[in-house]
Amino acid sequence: MSLSPPLNLADYEALAQPLMHPAVWDYVVAGAGDGITLAENRLAFDRIAIRPRMLVDVSRIDTTTSVLGASVAAPIMIASSGQHGAICAEAECATAKAAGRAGLAMVASSGSNRTIEDIAAVATGPLWMQLYLFPDRPRTVALLQRAEAAGCRAIALTVDSPRWGRKERSLRTEDQFNWPAQANLADLPPATAVWPDGGAPATWADVDWLRGATRLPILLKGILTAEDAALAVERGVEGVIVSNHGGRQLDGVLASIDALPEIVAAADGRCEIYLDGGVRRGVDVLKALALGARAVMIGRPVLWGLAVDGAAGAFDVLDILRRELTSAMALSGRPTIADIDRSLVR
Amino acid sequence: MSLSPPLNLADYEALAQPLMHPAVWDYVVAGAGDGITLAENRLAFDRIAIRPRMLVDVSRIDTTTSVLGASVAAPIMIASSGQHGAICAEAECATAKAAGRAGLAMVASSGSNRTIEDIAAVATGPLWMQLYLFPDRPRTVALLQRAEAAGCRAIALTVDSPRWGRKERSLRTEDQFNWPAQANLADLPPATAVWPDGGAPATWADVDWLRGATRLPILLKGILTAEDAALAVERGVEGVIVSNHGGRQLDGVLASIDALPEIVAAADGRCEIYLDGGVRRGVDVLKALALGARAVMIGRPVLWGLAVDGAAGAFDVLDILRRELTSAMALSGRPTIADIDRSLVR
Amino acid sequence: MSLSPPLNLADYEALAQPLMHPAVWDYVVAGAGDGITLAENRLAFDRIAIRPRMLVDVSRIDTTTSVLGASVAAPIMIASSGQHGAICAEAECATAKAAGRAGLAMVASSGSNRTIEDIAAVATGPLWMQLYLFPDRPRTVALLQRAEAAGCRAIALTVDSPRWGRKERSLRTEDQFNWPAQANLADLPPATAVWPDGGAPATWADVDWLRGATRLPILLKGILTAEDAALAVERGVEGVIVSNHGGRQLDGVLASIDALPEIVAAADGRCEIYLDGGVRRGVDVLKALALGARAVMIGRPVLWGLAVDGAAGAFDVLDILRRELTSAMALSGRPTIADIDRSLVR
Amino acid sequence: MSLSPPLNLADYEALAQPLMHPAVWDYVVAGAGDGITLAENRLAFDRIAIRPRMLVDVSRIDTTTSVLGASVAAPIMIASSGQHGAICAEAECATAKAAGRAGLAMVASSGSNRTIEDIAAVATGPLWMQLYLFPDRPRTVALLQRAEAAGCRAIALTVDSPRWGRKERSLRTEDQFNWPAQANLADLPPATAVWPDGGAPATWADVDWLRGATRLPILLKGILTAEDAALAVERGVEGVIVSNHGGRQLDGVLASIDALPEIVAAADGRCEIYLDGGVRRGVDVLKALALGARAVMIGRPVLWGLAVDGAAGAFDVLDILRRELTSAMALSGRPTIADIDRSLVR
């Protein structure tokens, strides 16, 4: 069966594999440990059944919404992920062009292969920067100031990585590839210490520090419990990203879509809730929104798009997902994002 | 293992595949998206366990019942489906002959390859017409008047297709076949607009309009929630067809048999409830009736019968299902349709 | 891997298949319809978890019990099944010898390939006769009188077969074998009518008639609901056999072990409850007894034993099961049958 | 894919198989019966979802804890298992060296291939001795006195083996290997009776006797119910090992991790609760501790380590598990063992 042109994100996955170096492929698709959480991220979505409403006027479907106050074409964002430069020469600049063309927001990784300034220069949609705290604060402050100066609209602090997860599939092959450098680091003050435990720790005290170190809104990326969501709200963060890091940190943690309801309940509207992990179809976006997410983020599929056709491929991945969401909204009787509520899922 | 003669509907499926053009096969068997709802339609039936009663007098099994007041030989109907002409030269006329010979009711698709008049001319059982509303009303009215004049006894308005579902398997091959024309369209007033969004939208206002545009009973085909069933009853429709369009519209919606109980409860006897989706055995008919359906409708298996042996094949499919139902009623201690109640399933 | 000597009943199944005519094999292993109930009979056992007690004195394990007042070596019986003569020249006489040697009770089928007198002549354990009611009563009475005269201790009236179930796998091959005759029929008065509907119907009125026609205890074989168990107790029957006929009658009915608890509750000690369907391990016997069965019956495995080594093979099957039960009782801290209670399963 | 160097315990399993005699392999990996409990031991772990906490200070992860008052590097112990001498020339002495190097406790089997004195001589971590009661008490007393003299710190009485479980896979091949002798037996008084029923029975009276026969703490190994845990506490034992003997005794009993919660509740802190069965990842240790275990024990993986590289391999197995636990504690926000509580699992 010919997969050309790709009809869905799974087609992009199939097309991307032979185009990517095996070590890069392993890095991208790997989960931690036995891959139980990686699989659950998908299975948990498929266990949720939609209850569609009929005979609603769906002649105009409006997928537009806002993320931290910025208008976007759909509640779909590009999750932060690394190594775009191992997949596409233009690296994160290609990704940013795709996001902008699609009218969507993107989270750039602090470990990107292009500098945040380069990415921001081509980004036309809202740009957030993901952050791993460096042990020495001046280095972190310098990066934050650069992000602010470049026009980033929010900082997504990764909170689930005090140690790097063991992606064993990737550990077996990572030495077979010459990975591109992390561009932001080259222009940062030299490090007085690297992450001593093989990971980027952060604590609630660091969140308070970060609040004082930047004027940008702060999101915590990697929250999986109601308890932590409540603490996040108390600290005054603007958003929480429900995520298990694509199943790449602690294998055995619950699926992100399964964690979402308790977090939405705990936040109770006091900050915005985002979700990544397992979103592969427009109907998955619908399910996440029905359970209270403001928007979803996708990671791996964007990289498959980059591998297949650079910025155009990444755009097409986003566009397929947006079109699937449009169709799913029409077929479930929800013409606007505001119409999507808890009664939509069983 | 020889499959001749076919013992069950699965045999017909196996026999039909090599007899059908691959593109037609793909069109018929495809589900939307990842096929989750398509699979669930079957799995949900198999999860329901029968509690059979013994030592009842089952010397005479009576499968007769009525659908919208018309007597039929069994609570089994032919669901509306398209492209019979791609499978069998006689197209829907063969299907109608099979239904009549079996004493069963048939729903003709408004997009049939034979005109509603041709189908009605050979139909000896009750004939209903499925309807997609055209954007221009005169065209719709003309079709309704033709259906009434031809003797159709009800109109089944499809309410789940404001957009056509993406049946990706079929999208990959549909261009390899020269599909026969929709016969009713040729004799209708020319369209001033086609469906602009790739689908046939309908709203509750359209249901009210339809009530005024025809003297026939109206059923809403594609209802999947108690909320919509309650609205349907309020609007005074005569029936609801619980259906997810054979898993061909929005992938991820619940199985039709799983939606049935809440809809039966909401309707509370104020209109008739039908079900399609996943019925492949007489015991499935029994389960659907135990959960409150007045009758079930079958789609794909009738097409397999057509492919294998035209009207005779379609009749045999219906007859196998009716005989299986007869046996299932005897073996569960339910000699008449009225004896089938909720206590029959766990 | 060599399977000799067979260690368990699955080994007997593997050894038996090449020794049996394919049509006989298909007849024996077939379930009705899609085999869902056949599979569930096993799966439902495996879903039940044992809660074993430790540090009990299990130096002497006593598997003896009684069935309808007759002492037996273990709560394991041979279920009635047909066509022993198609598997072993000695037919049911071999089976009866095996049961006697094992100290276990056997239910002879009324359609056996040897006469009830021949079977009784070699039986040294308790012998019951299964009964299908003939449409003409004199013929039935004659068979009952012969069973009584031959020393049968109970009549197990099959109540689940007003129609013969469709075992499709067997329907495809049954004509390829010259099946041996039903021996009892040859010596009965000629039939004025055969079963007109392809099955042996029975009603509660027939149960009352049977009560007057025999002085033997009566069991109803094929009860699957509390409602019918309650009616059976009201009619004064001595026992109920919870059974779905090995998944050979109505596919889709619940597993017999899943039906057991509600039946035990409904009978409330007023008659004995037996179970067949899916028993393949000693631990299955333990589970059934924990849920309230007085004894279990096994069907297909006895036939595999017959195929492998005639009476000796059938005995070994029974003996393996009894030894597995002995071990399971020891390992779960239940030295006697009376010690097995509901707390043993989760 | 190269498995060298082994990254996880599954790698050790794959590397070990070709290095072990097939009969030894079968003996080690076999479960009783159909292997249902063996499989459930793993599946039950994987069904438990972790709820990780973020932004905790995990800069210092402390896996140290104590077992019966003795400090150990982690809540991971080596379970008692037999036949180390069939895998590695140094037998249990290699295992003890590995445990000591890892700072972990080990349970030596009473049926070890090296004497308890030899094992104790090389053990630098806490050493417990597993005990099967001999029918003649002097022989048992002699073994207990030797264990005490050798420095063992506790006796783990196996209570689940009044009969040896039937590990059928092993029964088929066990004759193909010349098994090494049980070293302790050679130096014990000659037996006046061997285990007459093929197993080592023990009763609550024996527990009382054992209490009088040794000054060492006593643990009961093989408890699976709250009822038995309550009795154990009443008898004053110091610990309970929740275990189904690696699925090697009664197939069909519940998974040990599923039995844990009710046992922890019944013991209510009055004795220490250990668990073996299915632990293959650091996150499994975390789950068991969250559900109330003081430490887990691992069996088969240590043998794989022995097969691959003797004491060094066994150490590496323990070290991988400890490092995985360290990472899992960091990634779930639990820097110390005391921080691991019930809220960590769903």
CSV table of C-alpha atoms in Angstrom, one decimal, chain D:
chain,number,residue,atom,x,y,z
D,1,MET,CA,21.0,-5.7,18.7
D,2,SER,CA,24.0,-6.3,21.0
D,3,LEU,CA,23.0,-6.9,24.6
D,4,SER,CA,26.6,-6.2,25.8
D,5,PRO,CA,26.9,-4.8,28.3
D,6,PRO,CA,23.6,-5.8,29.9
D,7,LEU,CA,21.5,-2.7,30.7
D,8,ASN,CA,18.8,-4.4,32.7
D,9,LEU,CA,17.7,-7.7,34.2
D,10,ALA,CA,16.0,-8.8,31.0
D,11,ASP,CA,19.4,-8.5,29.3
D,12,TYR,CA,20.8,-10.8,31.9
D,13,GLU,CA,18.0,-13.3,31.3
D,14,ALA,CA,18.7,-13.3,27.6
D,15,LEU,CA,22.5,-13.6,28.1
D,16,ALA,CA,22.0,-16.4,30.7
D,17,GLN,CA,19.9,-18.8,28.8
D,18,PRO,CA,22.6,-20.1,26.3
D,19,LEU,CA,25.0,-20.3,29.2
D,20,MET,CA,22.9,-22.6,31.3
D,21,HIS,CA,22.2,-26.3,30.8
D,22,PRO,CA,18.7,-26.6,29.3
D,23,ALA,CA,17.5,-28.7,32.3
D,24,VAL,CA,18.8,-26.1,34.7
D,25,TRP,CA,17.2,-23.3,32.7
D,26,ASP,CA,13.9,-25.1,32.7
D,27,TYR,CA,14.2,-25.7,36.5
D,28,VAL,CA,14.9,-22.0,37.1
D,29,VAL,CA,12.3,-20.4,34.9
D,30,ALA,CA,9.5,-22.9,35.4
D,31,GLY,CA,6.3,-22.1,37.1
D,32,ALA,CA,3.8,-24.6,38.4
D,33,GLY,CA,0.9,-25.8,36.3
D,34,ASP,CA,0.0,-23.5,33.4
D,35,GLY,CA,2.2,-20.6,34.6
D,36,ILE,CA,-0.8,-18.3,35.4
D,37,THR,CA,0.6,-17.2,38.7
D,38,LEU,CA,4.1,-16.9,37.3
D,39,ALA,CA,2.7,-14.5,34.7
D,40,GLU,CA,0.5,-12.6,37.1
D,41,ASN,CA,3.4,-11.8,39.3
D,42,ARG,CA,4.7,-9.6,36.5
D,43,LEU,CA,1.4,-8.4,35.1
D,44,ALA,CA,0.2,-7.3,38.5
D,45,PHE,CA,3.2,-5.0,38.9
D,46,ASP,CA,2.7,-3.5,35.5
D,47,ARG,CA,-1.0,-2.7,36.3
D,48,ILE,CA,0.1,-0.4,39.1
D,49,ALA,CA,0.6,3.2,38.1
D,50,ILE,CA,3.0,5.5,39.9
D,51,ARG,CA,1.9,9.0,40.8
D,52,PRO,CA,5.3,10.8,41.0
D,53,ARG,CA,5.8,14.1,42.9
D,54,MET,CA,8.0,16.8,41.4
D,55,LEU,CA,10.1,19.7,42.6
D,56,VAL,CA,11.2,17.9,45.8
D,57,ASP,CA,14.9,18.1,46.7
D,58,VAL,CA,16.3,14.9,45.4
D,59,SER,CA,19.9,15.9,45.3
D,60,ARG,CA,20.7,13.2,47.7
D,61,ILE,CA,18.9,9.9,47.3
D,62,ASP,CA,19.3,7.6,50.2
D,63,THR,CA,18.3,4.0,49.6
D,64,THR,CA,19.6,2.7,52.9
D,65,THR,CA,17.2,1.0,55.2
D,66,SER,CA,17.2,-1.8,57.7
D,67,VAL,CA,15.9,-5.4,57.7
D,68,LEU,CA,15.2,-6.8,61.1
D,69,GLY,CA,17.4,-4.1,62.5
D,70,ALA,CA,20.4,-4.6,60.3
D,71,SER,CA,21.4,-1.8,58.1
D,72,VAL,CA,21.5,-2.5,54.3
D,73,ALA,CA,22.3,-0.4,51.3
D,74,ALA,CA,18.8,-0.8,49.8
D,75,PRO,CA,15.5,-2.5,50.4
D,76,ILE,CA,16.5,-5.3,48.0
D,77,MET,CA,17.4,-8.8,49.2
D,78,ILE,CA,18.4,-12.0,47.6
D,79,ALA,CA,15.6,-14.5,47.9
D,80,SER,CA,16.4,-18.1,48.9
D,81,SER,CA,16.6,-20.3,45.8
D,82,GLY,CA,18.2,-23.6,45.1
D,83,GLN,CA,20.7,-25.0,42.7
D,84,HIS,CA,23.2,-22.1,42.5
D,85,GLY,CA,25.8,-24.9,42.2
D,86,ALA,CA,24.2,-26.0,38.9
D,87,ILE,CA,24.9,-22.5,37.5
D,88,CYS,CA,28.2,-21.4,39.0
D,89,ALA,CA,31.0,-23.4,40.5
D,90,GLU,CA,31.3,-21.2,43.5
D,91,ALA,CA,27.5,-21.7,44.1
D,92,GLU,CA,26.0,-19.8,47.0
D,93,CYS,CA,29.4,-18.5,48.0
D,94,ALA,CA,29.4,-16.4,44.8
D,95,THR,CA,25.9,-15.2,45.6
D,96,ALA,CA,26.9,-14.2,49.1
D,97,LYS,CA,29.9,-12.3,47.9
D,98,ALA,CA,27.7,-10.4,45.5
D,99,ALA,CA,25.2,-9.5,48.3
D,100,GLY,CA,28.0,-8.4,50.5
D,101,ARG,CA,29.7,-6.3,47.9
D,102,ALA,CA,26.3,-4.7,47.3
D,103,GLY,CA,25.7,-4.1,51.0
D,104,LEU,CA,22.5,-6.2,50.8
D,105,ALA,CA,21.0,-9.1,52.8
D,106,MET,CA,20.8,-12.6,51.5
D,107,VAL,CA,18.6,-15.5,52.4
D,108,ALA,CA,20.5,-18.8,52.0
D,109,SER,CA,18.4,-21.8,51.1
D,110,SER,CA,18.7,-24.7,53.6
D,111,GLY,CA,19.1,-26.9,50.5
D,112,SER,CA,22.1,-24.9,49.2
D,113,ASN,CA,25.0,-26.6,47.4
D,114,ARG,CA,27.4,-25.0,49.8
D,115,THR,CA,27.2,-25.4,53.6
D,116,ILE,CA,25.8,-22.6,55.6
D,117,GLU,CA,29.2,-22.3,57.2
D,118,ASP,CA,30.9,-21.8,53.9
D,119,ILE,CA,28.4,-19.3,52.8
D,120,ALA,CA,28.6,-17.4,56.1
D,121,ALA,CA,32.3,-17.3,55.8
D,122,VAL,CA,32.3,-15.1,52.7
D,123,ALA,CA,29.1,-13.2,53.5
D,124,THR,CA,29.7,-9.6,54.6
D,125,GLY,CA,26.1,-8.5,54.5
D,126,PRO,CA,23.3,-9.8,56.7
D,127,LEU,CA,22.6,-13.5,56.2
D,128,TRP,CA,19.4,-15.2,56.9
D,129,MET,CA,18.7,-18.9,56.4
D,130,GLN,CA,15.6,-20.3,54.8
D,131,LEU,CA,14.3,-23.5,56.5
D,132,TYR,CA,12.3,-26.5,55.5
D,133,LEU,CA,11.4,-28.4,58.6
D,134,PHE,CA,12.7,-32.0,58.6
D,135,PRO,CA,10.3,-34.6,59.9
D,136,ASP,CA,12.8,-35.5,62.6
D,137,ARG,CA,13.4,-32.7,65.0
D,138,PRO,CA,17.0,-33.4,66.0
D,139,ARG,CA,18.0,-33.0,62.4
D,140,THR,CA,16.2,-29.7,62.3
D,141,VAL,CA,17.7,-28.5,65.5
D,142,ALA,CA,21.2,-29.4,64.3
D,143,LEU,CA,20.7,-27.3,61.2
D,144,LEU,CA,19.3,-24.4,63.3
D,145,GLN,CA,22.3,-24.5,65.7
D,146,ARG,CA,24.6,-24.5,62.7
D,147,ALA,CA,22.9,-21.5,61.3
D,148,GLU,CA,23.1,-19.7,64.5
D,149,ALA,CA,26.7,-20.6,65.0
D,150,ALA,CA,27.5,-19.5,61.5
D,151,GLY,CA,26.1,-16.0,62.2
D,152,CYS,CA,22.8,-16.1,60.5
D,153,ARG,CA,20.5,-13.4,61.7
D,154,ALA,CA,17.1,-14.8,61.0
D,155,ILE,CA,15.3,-18.0,60.0
D,156,ALA,CA,12.8,-17.8,57.2
D,157,LEU,CA,10.5,-20.8,57.5
D,158,THR,CA,9.0,-21.8,54.2
D,159,VAL,CA,5.3,-22.3,54.9
D,160,ASP,CA,3.9,-22.8,51.4
D,161,SER,CA,5.5,-26.2,50.6
D,162,PRO,CA,3.7,-29.1,52.3
D,163,ARG,CA,4.0,-30.6,48.8
D,164,TRP,CA,6.5,-29.7,46.1
D,165,GLY,CA,4.7,-27.8,43.4
D,166,ARG,CA,4.7,-29.4,40.0
D,167,LYS,CA,6.9,-27.4,37.7
D,168,GLU,CA,6.0,-29.4,34.6
D,169,ARG,CA,8.4,-27.8,32.2
D,170,SER,CA,11.2,-28.9,34.6
D,171,LEU,CA,9.7,-32.3,35.1
D,172,ARG,CA,10.2,-33.0,31.4
D,173,THR,CA,13.9,-32.3,31.5
D,174,GLU,CA,15.2,-32.6,35.1
D,175,ASP,CA,16.6,-36.1,34.5
D,176,GLN,CA,19.0,-34.7,31.8
D,177,PHE,CA,21.2,-33.1,34.4
D,178,ASN,CA,23.4,-34.3,37.2
D,179,TRP,CA,22.2,-32.0,40.0
D,180,PRO,CA,24.8,-31.1,42.7
D,181,ALA,CA,24.1,-32.3,46.3
D,182,GLN,CA,22.5,-30.3,49.0
D,183,ALA,CA,25.6,-29.5,51.1
D,184,ASN,CA,24.0,-29.0,54.5
D,185,LEU,CA,22.5,-32.5,54.4
D,186,ALA,CA,25.8,-34.3,54.3
D,187,ASP,CA,26.8,-32.9,57.6
D,188,LEU,CA,23.4,-33.3,59.3
D,189,PRO,CA,22.4,-36.3,61.4
D,190,PRO,CA,21.1,-39.0,59.1
D,191,ALA,CA,17.3,-38.8,58.5
D,192,THR,CA,15.0,-41.3,60.1
D,193,ALA,CA,12.3,-40.2,57.7
D,194,VAL,CA,12.3,-38.2,54.6
D,195,TRP,CA,9.4,-36.0,53.6
D,196,PRO,CA,6.8,-38.7,53.1
D,197,ASP,CA,4.3,-36.7,51.0
D,198,GLY,CA,6.8,-35.1,48.7
D,199,GLY,CA,7.0,-31.7,50.5
D,200,ALA,CA,8.0,-30.1,53.7
D,201,PRO,CA,4.9,-29.6,55.8
D,202,ALA,CA,4.8,-27.1,58.7
D,203,THR,CA,1.9,-26.1,61.0
D,204,TRP,CA,1.3,-23.3,63.5
D,205,ALA,CA,2.4,-25.8,66.1
D,206,ASP,CA,5.7,-26.1,64.3
D,207,VAL,CA,6.0,-22.4,64.4
D,208,ASP,CA,5.6,-22.5,68.2
D,209,TRP,CA,8.2,-25.3,68.4
D,210,LEU,CA,10.6,-23.3,66.2
D,211,ARG,CA,10.2,-20.3,68.5
D,212,GLY,CA,11.5,-22.5,71.3
D,213,ALA,CA,14.2,-24.1,69.2
D,214,THR,CA,16.1,-20.9,68.1
D,215,ARG,CA,17.0,-17.6,69.5
D,216,LEU,CA,16.9,-16.0,66.0
D,217,PRO,CA,14.1,-13.9,64.7
D,218,ILE,CA,11.6,-15.9,62.7
D,219,LEU,CA,10.0,-15.0,59.4
D,220,LEU,CA,7.2,-17.0,57.7
D,221,LYS,CA,7.8,-17.2,53.9
D,222,GLY,CA,4.8,-17.8,51.7
D,223,ILE,CA,2.0,-16.0,53.4
D,224,LEU,CA,-0.7,-14.8,51.0
D,225,THR,CA,-3.7,-13.8,53.1
D,226,ALA,CA,-4.6,-11.3,55.8
D,227,GLU,CA,-5.9,-14.1,57.9
D,228,ASP,CA,-2.5,-15.9,58.0
D,229,ALA,CA,-0.7,-12.6,58.6
D,230,ALA,CA,-2.9,-11.9,61.6
D,231,LEU,CA,-2.2,-15.4,63.0
D,232,ALA,CA,1.6,-14.8,62.3
D,233,VAL,CA,1.4,-11.6,64.3
D,234,GLU,CA,-0.4,-13.4,67.1
D,235,ARG,CA,2.3,-16.0,67.2
D,236,GLY,CA,4.9,-13.3,67.6
D,237,VAL,CA,6.9,-13.8,64.5
D,238,GLU,CA,9.2,-11.0,63.5
D,239,GLY,CA,8.4,-11.0,59.8
D,240,VAL,CA,6.3,-12.3,57.0
D,241,ILE,CA,7.5,-12.8,53.4
D,242,VAL,CA,4.6,-12.4,51.0
D,243,SER,CA,5.4,-14.9,48.3
D,244,ASN,CA,3.9,-17.5,46.1
D,245,HIS,CA,7.3,-19.1,45.7
D,246,GLY,CA,7.8,-17.5,42.3
D,247,GLY,CA,4.7,-19.1,40.9
D,248,ARG,CA,6.2,-22.5,41.6
D,249,GLN,CA,3.8,-24.0,44.1
D,250,LEU,CA,0.1,-23.7,43.5
D,251,ASP,CA,-0.7,-22.3,40.1
D,252,GLY,CA,-3.8,-20.0,40.3
D,253,VAL,CA,-3.0,-18.2,43.6
D,254,LEU,CA,-2.9,-14.5,43.4
D,255,ALA,CA,0.1,-12.4,42.5
D,256,SER,CA,2.2,-11.6,45.5
D,257,ILE,CA,2.0,-7.8,44.9
D,258,ASP,CA,-1.8,-8.1,44.9
D,259,ALA,CA,-1.7,-10.0,48.2
D,260,LEU,CA,0.5,-7.4,49.8
D,261,PRO,CA,-2.0,-4.6,50.8
D,262,GLU,CA,-4.3,-6.8,52.8
D,263,ILE,CA,-1.3,-8.4,54.6
D,264,VAL,CA,0.2,-5.0,55.4
D,265,ALA,CA,-3.2,-3.9,56.8
D,266,ALA,CA,-3.6,-7.0,58.9
D,267,ALA,CA,0.0,-6.8,60.3
D,268,ASP,CA,-0.6,-3.2,61.1
D,269,GLY,CA,3.1,-2.5,61.8
D,270,ARG,CA,3.5,-5.3,64.3
D,271,CYS,CA,6.0,-7.3,62.2
D,272,GLU,CA,8.0,-6.6,59.1
D,273,ILE,CA,6.6,-7.5,55.7
D,274,TYR,CA,8.7,-8.6,52.8
D,275,LEU,CA,7.7,-9.5,49.3
D,276,ASP,CA,9.1,-11.6,46.5
D,277,GLY,CA,7.7,-12.5,43.1
D,278,GLY,CA,8.0,-10.5,39.9
D,279,VAL,CA,10.4,-7.8,40.9
D,280,ARG,CA,12.4,-7.0,37.8
D,281,ARG,CA,12.8,-3.2,37.8
D,282,GLY,CA,13.7,-0.5,40.4
D,283,VAL,CA,10.2,0.9,39.9
D,284,ASP,CA,8.8,-2.5,41.1
D,285,VAL,CA,10.7,-2.1,44.3
D,286,LEU,CA,9.2,1.4,44.7
D,287,LYS,CA,5.7,0.0,44.1
D,288,ALA,CA,6.1,-2.7,46.7
D,289,LEU,CA,7.4,-0.3,49.3
D,290,ALA,CA,4.6,2.1,48.5
D,291,LEU,CA,2.2,-0.7,49.3
D,292,GLY,CA,3.9,-1.4,52.6
D,293,ALA,CA,6.7,-3.8,52.0
D,294,ARG,CA,9.9,-3.2,54.0
D,295,ALA,CA,12.0,-4.8,51.3
D,296,VAL,CA,11.7,-7.0,48.3
D,297,MET,CA,13.6,-10.2,47.4
D,298,ILE,CA,14.7,-11.3,44.0
D,299,GLY,CA,15.3,-14.8,42.9
D,300,ARG,CA,15.7,-15.8,39.3
D,301,PRO,CA,17.6,-12.6,38.2
D,302,VAL,CA,20.4,-13.3,40.7
D,303,LEU,CA,20.8,-16.7,39.1
D,304,TRP,CA,21.0,-15.2,35.6
D,305,GLY,CA,23.7,-12.9,37.0
D,306,LEU,CA,25.5,-15.9,38.4
D,307,ALA,CA,25.3,-17.7,35.0
D,308,VAL,CA,26.7,-14.7,33.1
D,309,ASP,CA,29.6,-13.8,35.3
D,310,GLY,CA,29.5,-15.5,38.7
D,311,ALA,CA,29.7,-13.3,41.7
D,312,ALA,CA,30.4,-10.2,39.5
D,313,GLY,CA,27.3,-10.9,37.4
D,314,ALA,CA,25.1,-11.4,40.5
D,315,PHE,CA,26.5,-8.2,41.9
D,316,ASP,CA,25.8,-6.3,38.7
D,317,VAL,CA,22.2,-7.6,38.8
D,318,LEU,CA,21.8,-6.2,42.3
D,319,ASP,CA,23.6,-3.0,41.4
D,320,ILE,CA,21.4,-2.4,38.3
D,321,LEU,CA,18.3,-2.8,40.4
D,322,ARG,CA,19.7,-0.5,43.2
D,323,ARG,CA,20.6,2.1,40.6
D,324,GLU,CA,17.2,1.8,39.0
D,325,LEU,CA,15.6,2.2,42.4
D,326,THR,CA,17.7,5.3,43.1
D,327,SER,CA,16.6,6.8,39.8
D,328,ALA,CA,13.0,5.9,40.5
D,329,MET,CA,13.1,7.5,43.9
D,330,ALA,CA,14.6,10.7,42.4
D,331,LEU,CA,12.1,10.8,39.5
D,332,SER,CA,9.1,10.2,41.9
D,333,GLY,CA,10.3,12.8,44.5
D,334,ARG,CA,11.1,10.3,47.2
D,335,PRO,CA,14.7,11.0,48.4
D,336,THR,CA,14.6,8.5,51.3
D,337,ILE,CA,12.9,5.2,51.9
D,338,ALA,CA,10.8,6.8,54.6
D,339,ASP,CA,9.4,9.1,52.0
D,340,ILE,CA,7.8,6.3,50.0
D,341,ASP,CA,4.2,6.0,51.0
D,342,ARG,CA,0.8,4.8,49.8
D,343,SER,CA,0.1,8.0,47.9
D,344,LEU,CA,2.8,7.1,45.4
D,345,VAL,CA,0.6,4.5,43.6
D,346,ARG,CA,-2.8,5.0,42.1
